[in-house]
Short mmCIF file of C-alpha atoms in Angstrom, two decimals:
data_model
loop_
_atom_site.label_atom_id
_atom_site.label_comp_id
_atom_site.label_asym_id
_atom_site.label_seq_id
_atom_site.Cartn_x
_atom_site.Cartn_y
_atom_site.Cartn_z
CA UNK A 105 50.20 -33.87 34.25
CA UNK A 106 51.71 -37.22 35.30
CA UNK A 107 53.85 -39.20 32.91
CA UNK A 108 54.34 -42.15 35.33
CA UNK A 109 50.73 -42.90 36.21
CA UNK A 110 50.75 -46.38 34.61
CA UNK A 111 53.60 -47.51 36.92
CA UNK A 112 52.58 -49.30 40.07
CA UNK A 113 54.82 -48.87 43.12
CA UNK A 114 56.38 -52.13 44.34
CA UNK A 115 56.86 -50.66 47.79
CA UNK A 116 55.63 -47.58 49.68
CA UNK A 117 58.45 -45.60 51.29
CA UNK A 118 56.22 -42.94 52.89
CA UNK A 119 56.78 -44.14 56.45
CA UNK A 120 60.50 -44.54 55.83
CA UNK A 121 60.76 -40.94 54.62
CA UNK A 122 58.72 -39.66 57.56
CA UNK A 123 61.25 -41.36 59.83
CA UNK A 124 64.40 -40.43 57.89
CA UNK A 125 63.72 -36.76 57.01
CA UNK A 126 64.05 -35.41 60.62
CA UNK A 127 67.33 -37.31 60.98
CA UNK A 128 68.55 -35.91 57.66
CA UNK A 129 67.62 -32.38 58.79
CA UNK A 130 69.67 -32.84 61.96
CA UNK A 131 72.61 -34.27 60.01
CA UNK A 132 72.45 -31.38 57.50
CA UNK A 133 73.26 -28.81 60.21
CA UNK A 134 76.70 -30.39 60.67
CA UNK A 135 77.45 -32.13 57.40
CA UNK A 136 75.00 -31.36 54.63
CA UNK A 137 76.93 -33.42 52.08
CA UNK A 138 76.39 -36.52 54.19
CA UNK A 139 72.70 -35.60 54.29
CA UNK A 140 72.72 -35.34 50.50
CA UNK A 141 74.26 -38.82 50.27
CA UNK A 142 71.48 -40.23 52.42
CA UNK A 143 68.86 -38.55 50.24
CA UNK A 144 70.46 -39.97 47.11
CA UNK A 145 70.42 -43.45 48.66
CA UNK A 146 66.73 -43.08 49.41
CA UNK A 147 66.16 -41.75 45.87
CA UNK A 148 67.74 -44.91 44.44
CA UNK A 149 65.50 -47.13 46.56
CA UNK A 150 62.29 -45.26 45.64
CA UNK A 151 63.28 -45.20 41.99
CA UNK A 152 63.90 -48.93 41.86
CA UNK A 153 60.59 -49.54 43.61
CA UNK A 154 58.79 -47.11 41.25
CA UNK A 155 57.43 -45.19 44.26
CA UNK A 156 56.70 -41.90 42.48
CA UNK A 157 55.17 -40.05 45.43
CA UNK A 158 58.17 -40.73 47.67
CA UNK A 159 60.63 -39.99 44.88
CA UNK A 160 59.06 -36.57 44.33
CA UNK A 161 59.34 -35.79 48.07
CA UNK A 162 63.03 -36.64 47.99
CA UNK A 163 63.64 -34.43 44.94
CA UNK A 164 61.99 -31.45 46.64
CA UNK A 165 63.97 -32.10 49.82
CA UNK A 166 67.24 -32.38 47.92
CA UNK A 167 66.70 -29.13 45.98
CA UNK A 168 65.65 -27.19 49.08
CA UNK A 169 68.61 -28.47 51.13
CA UNK A 170 71.25 -27.56 48.54
CA UNK A 171 69.63 -24.19 47.80
CA UNK A 172 69.61 -23.43 51.53
CA UNK A 173 73.35 -24.23 51.69
CA UNK A 174 73.99 -22.18 48.49
CA UNK A 175 75.82 -25.12 46.95
CA UNK A 176 74.82 -24.37 43.35
CA UNK A 177 77.60 -26.52 41.88
CA UNK A 178 76.27 -29.58 43.66
CA UNK A 179 72.74 -28.75 42.49
CA UNK A 180 73.99 -28.59 38.91
CA UNK A 181 75.86 -31.87 39.33
CA UNK A 182 72.82 -33.68 40.76
CA UNK A 183 70.48 -32.38 38.06
CA UNK A 184 72.76 -33.90 35.42
CA UNK A 185 73.37 -37.18 37.27
CA UNK A 186 69.79 -37.84 38.37
CA UNK A 187 68.36 -37.07 34.92
CA UNK A 188 70.58 -39.82 33.44
CA UNK A 189 69.82 -42.51 36.01
CA UNK A 190 68.51 -45.81 34.65
CA UNK A 191 64.72 -46.19 34.95
CA UNK A 192 64.44 -42.65 36.25
CA UNK A 193 60.87 -41.50 36.80
CA UNK A 194 60.08 -38.62 34.44
CA UNK A 195 57.79 -36.89 36.88
CA UNK A 196 60.50 -36.97 39.54
CA UNK A 197 62.94 -35.16 37.29
CA UNK A 198 60.21 -32.68 36.41
CA UNK A 199 59.60 -31.97 40.11
CA UNK A 200 63.35 -31.57 40.76
CA UNK A 201 63.69 -29.05 37.95
CA UNK A 202 60.59 -27.15 39.07
CA UNK A 203 61.97 -26.91 42.60
CA UNK A 204 65.37 -25.68 41.40
CA UNK A 205 63.63 -23.04 39.25
CA UNK A 206 61.89 -21.73 42.39
CA UNK A 207 65.31 -21.04 43.94
CA UNK A 208 66.86 -19.24 40.94
CA UNK A 209 66.05 -15.83 42.42
CA UNK A 210 68.17 -16.71 45.47
CA UNK A 211 71.37 -16.95 43.40
CA UNK A 212 73.41 -13.80 43.95
CA UNK A 213 76.06 -14.33 41.27
CA UNK A 214 74.68 -13.69 37.78
CA UNK A 215 77.09 -16.06 36.00
CA UNK A 216 76.16 -18.85 38.42
CA UNK A 217 72.48 -18.30 37.72
CA UNK A 218 73.13 -18.45 33.97
CA UNK A 219 75.16 -21.64 34.49
CA UNK A 220 72.28 -23.32 36.39
CA UNK A 221 69.78 -22.23 33.74
CA UNK A 222 71.97 -23.57 30.92
CA UNK A 223 72.24 -26.87 32.80
CA UNK A 224 68.46 -27.10 33.04
CA UNK A 225 68.15 -26.23 29.35
CA UNK A 226 70.64 -28.95 28.43
CA UNK A 227 68.92 -31.59 30.56
CA UNK A 228 65.46 -30.73 29.27
CA UNK A 229 66.35 -30.45 25.59
CA UNK A 230 64.06 -32.53 23.34
CA UNK A 231 62.12 -33.86 26.35
CA UNK A 232 58.41 -33.22 25.97
CA UNK A 233 57.58 -33.86 29.64
CA UNK A 234 59.68 -30.84 30.72
CA UNK A 235 59.07 -28.57 27.70
CA UNK A 236 57.16 -26.07 29.84
CA UNK A 237 59.98 -25.78 32.38
CA UNK A 238 62.52 -25.41 29.58
CA UNK A 239 60.47 -22.59 28.04
CA UNK A 240 60.22 -20.71 31.32
CA UNK A 241 63.92 -20.88 32.21
CA UNK A 242 64.73 -19.87 28.63
CA UNK A 243 62.57 -16.79 29.06
CA UNK A 244 64.42 -16.01 32.30
CA UNK A 245 67.76 -16.44 30.52
CA UNK A 246 66.63 -14.20 27.67
CA UNK A 247 65.61 -11.46 30.13
CA UNK A 248 69.01 -11.68 31.85
CA UNK A 249 70.88 -11.46 28.54
CA UNK A 250 68.79 -8.48 27.42
CA UNK A 251 68.50 -6.42 30.60
CA UNK A 252 71.69 -7.30 32.48
CA UNK A 253 74.15 -8.52 29.86
CA UNK A 254 72.79 -6.11 27.21
CA UNK A 255 73.22 -8.75 24.51
CA UNK A 256 70.14 -8.29 22.33
CA UNK A 257 71.26 -10.69 19.59
CA UNK A 258 71.86 -13.56 22.02
CA UNK A 259 68.65 -12.86 23.95
CA UNK A 260 66.67 -12.91 20.71
CA UNK A 261 68.39 -16.07 19.47
CA UNK A 262 67.78 -17.96 22.74
CA UNK A 263 64.08 -17.07 23.00
CA UNK A 264 63.19 -17.37 19.32
CA UNK A 265 64.66 -20.87 19.22
CA UNK A 266 61.60 -22.09 21.14
CA UNK A 267 58.69 -23.44 19.09
CA UNK A 268 56.12 -22.80 21.82
CA UNK A 269 53.16 -23.08 19.44
CA UNK A 270 53.71 -26.88 19.56
CA UNK A 271 53.74 -27.09 23.37
CA UNK A 272 50.55 -28.88 24.37
CA UNK A 273 51.29 -28.51 28.09
CA UNK A 274 51.42 -24.71 27.91
CA UNK A 275 48.26 -22.68 28.48
CA UNK A 276 47.05 -20.59 25.54
CA UNK A 277 47.59 -17.26 27.33
CA UNK A 278 51.19 -18.11 28.24
CA UNK A 279 51.85 -19.40 24.71
CA UNK A 280 50.65 -16.12 23.19
CA UNK A 281 52.76 -14.21 25.71
CA UNK A 282 55.87 -16.13 24.62
CA UNK A 283 55.24 -15.49 20.92
CA UNK A 284 54.69 -11.79 21.57
CA UNK A 285 57.96 -11.68 23.54
CA UNK A 286 59.69 -13.26 20.54
CA UNK A 287 58.12 -10.64 18.25
CA UNK A 288 59.19 -7.86 20.60
CA UNK A 289 62.84 -8.97 20.61
CA UNK A 290 62.81 -9.44 16.82
CA UNK A 291 61.45 -5.89 16.42
CA UNK A 292 64.16 -4.53 18.73
CA UNK A 293 66.75 -6.37 16.67
CA UNK A 294 65.28 -4.93 13.46
CA UNK A 295 64.29 -8.32 12.06
CA UNK A 296 60.75 -7.27 11.17
CA UNK A 297 60.36 -9.94 8.50
CA UNK A 298 60.89 -12.74 11.03
CA UNK A 299 58.62 -10.94 13.49
CA UNK A 300 55.89 -10.91 10.84
CA UNK A 301 56.33 -14.67 10.40
CA UNK A 302 56.00 -15.14 14.17
CA UNK A 303 52.80 -13.08 14.20
CA UNK A 304 51.11 -15.66 11.98
CA UNK A 305 51.38 -18.18 14.80
CA UNK A 306 48.77 -16.18 16.72
CA UNK A 307 45.13 -16.46 15.66
CA UNK A 308 43.53 -13.06 16.14
CA UNK A 309 40.25 -14.58 17.30
CA UNK A 310 42.07 -16.24 20.24
CA UNK A 311 43.02 -12.77 21.55
CA UNK A 312 39.43 -11.79 22.36
CA UNK A 313 39.68 -13.31 25.85
CA UNK A 314 42.97 -11.55 26.66
CA UNK A 315 42.62 -7.77 26.38
CA UNK A 316 46.22 -6.94 27.38
CA UNK A 317 47.70 -9.48 24.98
CA UNK A 318 45.41 -8.23 22.21
CA UNK A 319 46.58 -4.67 22.77
CA UNK A 320 50.24 -5.68 22.76
CA UNK A 321 49.81 -7.82 19.63
CA UNK A 322 48.38 -4.92 17.61
CA UNK A 323 51.08 -2.56 18.92
CA UNK A 324 53.76 -4.99 17.73
CA UNK A 325 52.00 -5.32 14.37
CA UNK A 326 51.95 -1.53 14.02
CA UNK A 327 55.75 -1.50 14.49
CA UNK A 328 56.11 -4.13 11.75
CA UNK A 329 53.70 -2.38 9.36
CA UNK A 330 55.23 1.06 9.96
CA UNK A 331 58.70 -0.24 9.14
CA UNK A 332 57.47 -1.71 5.84
CA UNK A 333 55.35 1.40 5.05
CA UNK A 334 52.23 -0.80 4.98
CA UNK A 335 50.00 2.17 5.74
CA UNK A 336 46.66 0.44 5.26
CA UNK A 337 47.49 -2.23 7.86
CA UNK A 338 48.79 0.44 10.23
CA UNK A 339 45.32 2.01 9.97
CA UNK A 340 43.52 -1.30 10.50
CA UNK A 341 45.62 -2.17 13.55
CA UNK A 342 45.21 1.29 15.08
CA UNK A 343 41.45 1.05 14.63
CA UNK A 344 41.48 -2.46 16.13
CA UNK A 345 43.15 -1.02 19.26
CA UNK A 346 40.77 1.95 19.19
CA UNK A 347 37.80 -0.43 19.46
CA UNK A 348 39.19 -2.50 22.36
CA UNK A 349 36.81 -1.84 25.30
CA UNK A 350 39.73 -1.07 27.62
CA UNK A 351 40.95 1.67 25.24
CA UNK A 352 37.48 2.98 24.41
CA UNK A 353 36.96 3.64 28.11
CA UNK A 354 40.08 5.83 28.21
CA UNK A 355 39.27 8.85 26.01
CA UNK A 356 42.85 10.12 25.91
CA UNK A 357 44.19 6.77 24.70
CA UNK A 358 41.29 6.30 22.28
CA UNK A 359 41.92 9.68 20.65
CA UNK A 360 45.63 8.86 20.35
CA UNK A 361 44.92 5.75 18.28
CA UNK A 362 42.18 7.47 16.26
CA UNK A 363 44.65 10.25 15.42
CA UNK A 364 47.26 7.69 14.33
CA UNK A 365 44.69 5.93 12.15
CA UNK A 366 43.74 9.25 10.55
CA UNK A 367 47.31 10.27 9.79
CA UNK A 368 48.09 6.95 8.13
CA UNK A 369 44.84 6.51 6.22
CA UNK A 370 45.59 9.68 4.26
CA UNK A 371 49.03 8.27 3.44
CA UNK A 372 47.65 4.99 2.09
CA UNK A 373 47.26 4.67 -1.69
CA UNK A 374 43.67 4.82 -2.91
CA UNK A 375 41.81 1.51 -2.92
CA UNK A 376 38.20 0.58 -2.12
CA UNK A 377 39.43 -0.47 1.34
CA UNK A 378 41.23 2.82 1.90
CA UNK A 379 38.11 4.70 0.81
CA UNK A 380 35.99 2.64 3.21
CA UNK A 381 38.37 3.25 6.13
CA UNK A 382 38.60 7.01 5.60
CA UNK A 383 34.79 7.17 5.35
CA UNK A 384 34.42 5.29 8.63
CA UNK A 385 36.89 7.63 10.31
CA UNK A 386 35.07 10.66 8.90
CA UNK A 387 31.79 9.46 10.43
CA UNK A 388 33.34 8.80 13.86
CA UNK A 389 32.00 11.30 16.39
CA UNK A 390 35.31 11.44 18.26
CA UNK A 391 36.92 13.00 15.18
CA UNK A 392 35.30 16.29 16.23
CA UNK A 393 37.75 16.32 19.16
CA UNK A 394 40.66 16.31 16.70
CA UNK A 395 40.16 19.52 14.66
CA UNK A 396 43.30 19.14 12.51
CA UNK A 397 42.46 15.54 11.58
CA UNK A 398 38.84 16.45 10.90
CA UNK A 399 39.82 19.27 8.53
CA UNK A 400 42.29 17.14 6.57
CA UNK A 401 39.86 14.21 6.25
CA UNK A 402 37.16 16.62 5.06
CA UNK A 403 39.49 18.08 2.42
CA UNK A 404 40.47 14.62 1.16
CA UNK A 405 36.87 13.43 0.90
CA UNK A 406 35.43 16.51 -0.80
CA UNK A 407 35.51 16.33 -4.61
CA UNK A 408 37.47 19.53 -5.08
CA UNK A 409 41.02 20.13 -6.25
CA UNK A 410 43.51 20.67 -3.41
CA UNK A 411 45.96 23.52 -3.83
CA UNK A 412 49.09 22.02 -2.25
CA UNK A 413 50.74 25.40 -1.61
CA UNK A 414 47.72 26.64 0.33
CA UNK A 415 47.32 23.26 2.07
CA UNK A 416 50.97 23.26 3.18
CA UNK A 417 50.82 26.86 4.32
CA UNK A 418 47.70 26.20 6.40
CA UNK A 419 48.47 22.79 7.90
CA UNK A 420 52.20 22.16 7.31
CA UNK A 421 53.45 23.65 10.58
CA UNK A 422 50.89 21.79 12.72
CA UNK A 423 51.50 18.51 10.91
CA UNK A 424 55.27 18.82 11.43
CA UNK A 425 54.68 18.83 15.19
CA UNK A 426 53.21 15.32 14.98
CA UNK A 427 55.52 12.31 15.25
CA UNK A 428 54.27 10.89 11.94
CA UNK A 429 55.28 14.00 9.99
CA UNK A 430 58.25 15.15 12.09
CA UNK A 431 60.65 16.65 9.54
CA UNK A 432 63.67 15.99 11.78
CA UNK A 433 63.37 12.23 11.18
CA UNK A 434 63.76 10.22 7.99
CA UNK A 435 60.37 8.55 8.48
CA UNK A 436 58.73 11.93 9.04
CA UNK A 437 60.21 13.34 5.83
CA UNK A 438 59.05 10.30 3.87
CA UNK A 439 55.53 10.49 5.30
CA UNK A 440 55.29 14.18 4.48
CA UNK A 441 56.46 13.47 0.93
CA UNK A 442 53.89 10.68 0.64
CA UNK A 443 51.17 13.04 1.84
CA UNK A 444 52.00 15.43 -1.00
CA UNK A 445 51.93 12.52 -3.43
CA UNK A 446 48.50 11.42 -2.19
CA UNK A 447 47.06 14.92 -2.62
CA UNK A 448 48.34 15.00 -6.21
CA UNK A 449 46.79 11.58 -6.89
CA UNK A 450 43.56 12.76 -5.28
CA UNK A 451 43.51 15.85 -7.51
CA UNK A 452 44.01 13.69 -10.58
CA UNK A 453 41.09 11.43 -9.59
CA UNK A 454 38.89 14.48 -9.09
CA UNK A 455 39.89 15.90 -12.48
CA UNK A 456 39.20 12.56 -14.20
CA UNK A 457 35.70 12.68 -12.76
CA UNK A 458 34.94 16.09 -14.28
CA UNK A 459 36.86 15.93 -17.56
CA UNK A 460 36.61 13.40 -20.37
CA UNK A 461 39.85 14.86 -21.80
CA UNK A 462 42.11 17.74 -20.88
CA UNK A 463 45.14 19.43 -22.35
CA UNK A 464 48.36 18.29 -20.72
CA UNK A 465 49.50 21.88 -20.19
CA UNK A 466 46.29 22.71 -18.36
CA UNK A 467 46.60 19.55 -16.27
CA UNK A 468 50.14 20.51 -15.25
CA UNK A 469 48.82 23.89 -14.11
CA UNK A 470 46.03 22.34 -12.02
CA UNK A 471 48.39 19.85 -10.37
CA UNK A 472 51.21 22.40 -9.97
CA UNK A 473 53.71 19.98 -11.50
CA UNK A 474 55.93 19.76 -14.55
CA UNK A 475 54.95 17.48 -17.45
CA UNK A 476 57.27 14.51 -16.61
CA UNK A 477 55.98 14.44 -13.02
CA UNK A 478 52.35 14.54 -14.18
CA UNK A 479 52.97 11.72 -16.61
CA UNK A 480 54.59 9.62 -13.88
CA UNK A 481 51.62 10.13 -11.56
CA UNK A 482 49.21 9.15 -14.34
CA UNK A 483 51.24 6.03 -15.11
CA UNK A 484 51.27 4.97 -11.43
CA UNK A 485 47.50 5.36 -11.12
CA UNK A 486 46.84 3.55 -14.37
CA UNK A 487 49.13 0.67 -13.36
CA UNK A 488 47.32 0.35 -10.03
CA UNK A 489 43.95 0.37 -11.87
CA UNK A 490 42.74 3.43 -9.93
CA UNK A 491 41.75 5.23 -13.14
CA UNK A 492 41.94 4.96 -16.91
CA UNK A 493 43.95 7.52 -18.83
CA UNK A 494 45.65 7.76 -22.20
CA UNK A 495 48.28 10.38 -22.99
CA UNK A 496 48.52 11.73 -26.54
CA UNK A 497 51.90 13.46 -26.40
CA UNK A 498 51.91 14.89 -29.97
CA UNK A 499 48.49 16.48 -29.40
CA UNK A 500 49.27 17.26 -25.75
CA UNK A 501 45.96 15.77 -24.57
CA UNK A 502 45.11 13.35 -21.75
CA UNK A 503 41.92 11.34 -22.26
CA UNK A 504 40.04 9.75 -19.36
CA UNK A 505 37.38 8.02 -21.50
CA UNK A 506 37.85 4.29 -21.50
CA UNK A 507 37.01 2.79 -24.91
CA UNK A 508 34.46 0.04 -24.84
CA UNK A 509 35.69 -3.48 -25.29
CA UNK A 510 34.27 -5.98 -27.78
CA UNK A 511 32.19 -7.79 -25.18
CA UNK A 512 30.84 -4.52 -23.84
CA UNK A 513 29.90 -3.36 -27.35
CA UNK A 514 28.19 -6.69 -28.10
CA UNK A 515 26.27 -6.58 -24.83
CA UNK A 516 25.20 -2.99 -25.52
CA UNK A 517 24.12 -3.89 -29.08
CA UNK A 518 22.16 -6.91 -27.79
CA UNK A 519 20.47 -4.77 -25.16
CA UNK A 520 19.56 -2.12 -27.77
CA UNK A 521 18.06 -4.77 -30.10
CA UNK A 522 15.95 -6.17 -27.24
CA UNK A 523 14.76 -2.67 -26.36
CA UNK A 524 13.90 -1.96 -30.03
CA UNK A 525 11.86 -5.17 -30.35
CA UNK A 526 9.97 -4.36 -27.14
CA UNK A 527 9.18 -0.89 -28.49
CA UNK A 528 7.94 -2.38 -31.82
CA UNK A 529 5.63 -4.74 -29.92
CA UNK A 530 4.25 -1.84 -27.89
CA UNK A 531 3.65 0.25 -31.03
CA UNK A 532 1.97 -2.67 -32.77
CA UNK A 533 -0.33 -3.12 -29.78
CA UNK A 534 -1.22 0.59 -29.70
CA UNK A 535 -1.96 0.62 -33.46
CA UNK A 536 -4.26 -2.40 -33.08
CA UNK A 537 -6.04 -0.70 -30.20
CA UNK A 538 -6.63 2.47 -32.25
CA UNK A 539 -8.00 0.43 -35.18
CA UNK A 540 -10.43 -1.35 -32.87
CA UNK A 541 -11.63 1.94 -31.36
CA UNK A 542 -12.02 3.48 -34.82
CA UNK A 543 -14.08 0.47 -36.07
CA UNK A 544 -16.34 0.61 -33.02
CA UNK A 545 -16.96 4.32 -33.46
CA UNK A 546 -17.88 3.78 -37.15
#
């Protein structure tokens, strides 16, 4: 992209540079600072004449010469001075910065490299024509701070300060990569809320062309969802990875994500979406390769009461070996507790399907819980609109029959009246038919 295209060169210095560059190279072997002075004189002439092509050649030459001599202080000084020159050509500065960036790997001293990068960041701040270069050196600085300085907070602050979603000069793939890097650092820092905000800058449909970025995006989202115990989205993101062609072709990886989806779908509170997801997993042929998952899904989709003691005795040890239910971690303990809670809720839904009302004492026996715990479970399910229940404490009875509302009663009455009138018309017709037949026979 050229930002100086409208300018017309007053003079062409191409031949002058072709003549001067060999002399400058010879001079640089003995006194490179004198060579730099000659280059700066030529830069002034090309700048004043608006000769962009020649100016860019000088910038490249200047950066290469100083990098070859390892004079990083002079490079830093010239970046600052040249960027402030009157009537400076934007594209020339852009080329100078690009050329200096190419030599960053040659800097042996880490603090010197950071100093050069910070200089570039200062010079390019709030300048749209070098926003791409600023983003790239910022990423380099962030990597240095994270991997070599071990300063996660600073690395995260530096990188997340970039608003790359507004950079029109940056390719879509690179832009997504930057945002995912920001999410990754935020997750490492434990700032999952900010990471979730960053994730909204990526449109999922734009990931279809970038399989690796799509995979990484969903992995980052799983970290965010797992931290917030958003089980249903953990399931959705695991299944999204499971259906990526690259993962589907690797059976071991595919089964890993299917297993994760299974373990979290049984932790998710019951909703129509949760029911749909667990049904889809149950019908997946690859579930046959995961016997433990298959058995648990079958139990939680069969309308029979689950005896938690027997369930825990049969599957508890195997489940504890999985990362999700590892009892040595706080998350594992919570997930295992949530699994027990989901089985209790499942039992209550099954009971409500077979009983219109049941004695509270009997319900406590079926659920293997004391009365306060049973009441709390019923309240939670009623509040989440999963089922209707009414507890009559004095009588010790729980009713699952939902009384009909006024509108429902009126609609039912109206329907019954219409049905009655239709039946009367049919009877009247049949009586008339019989009378006609009787008259004809007489």
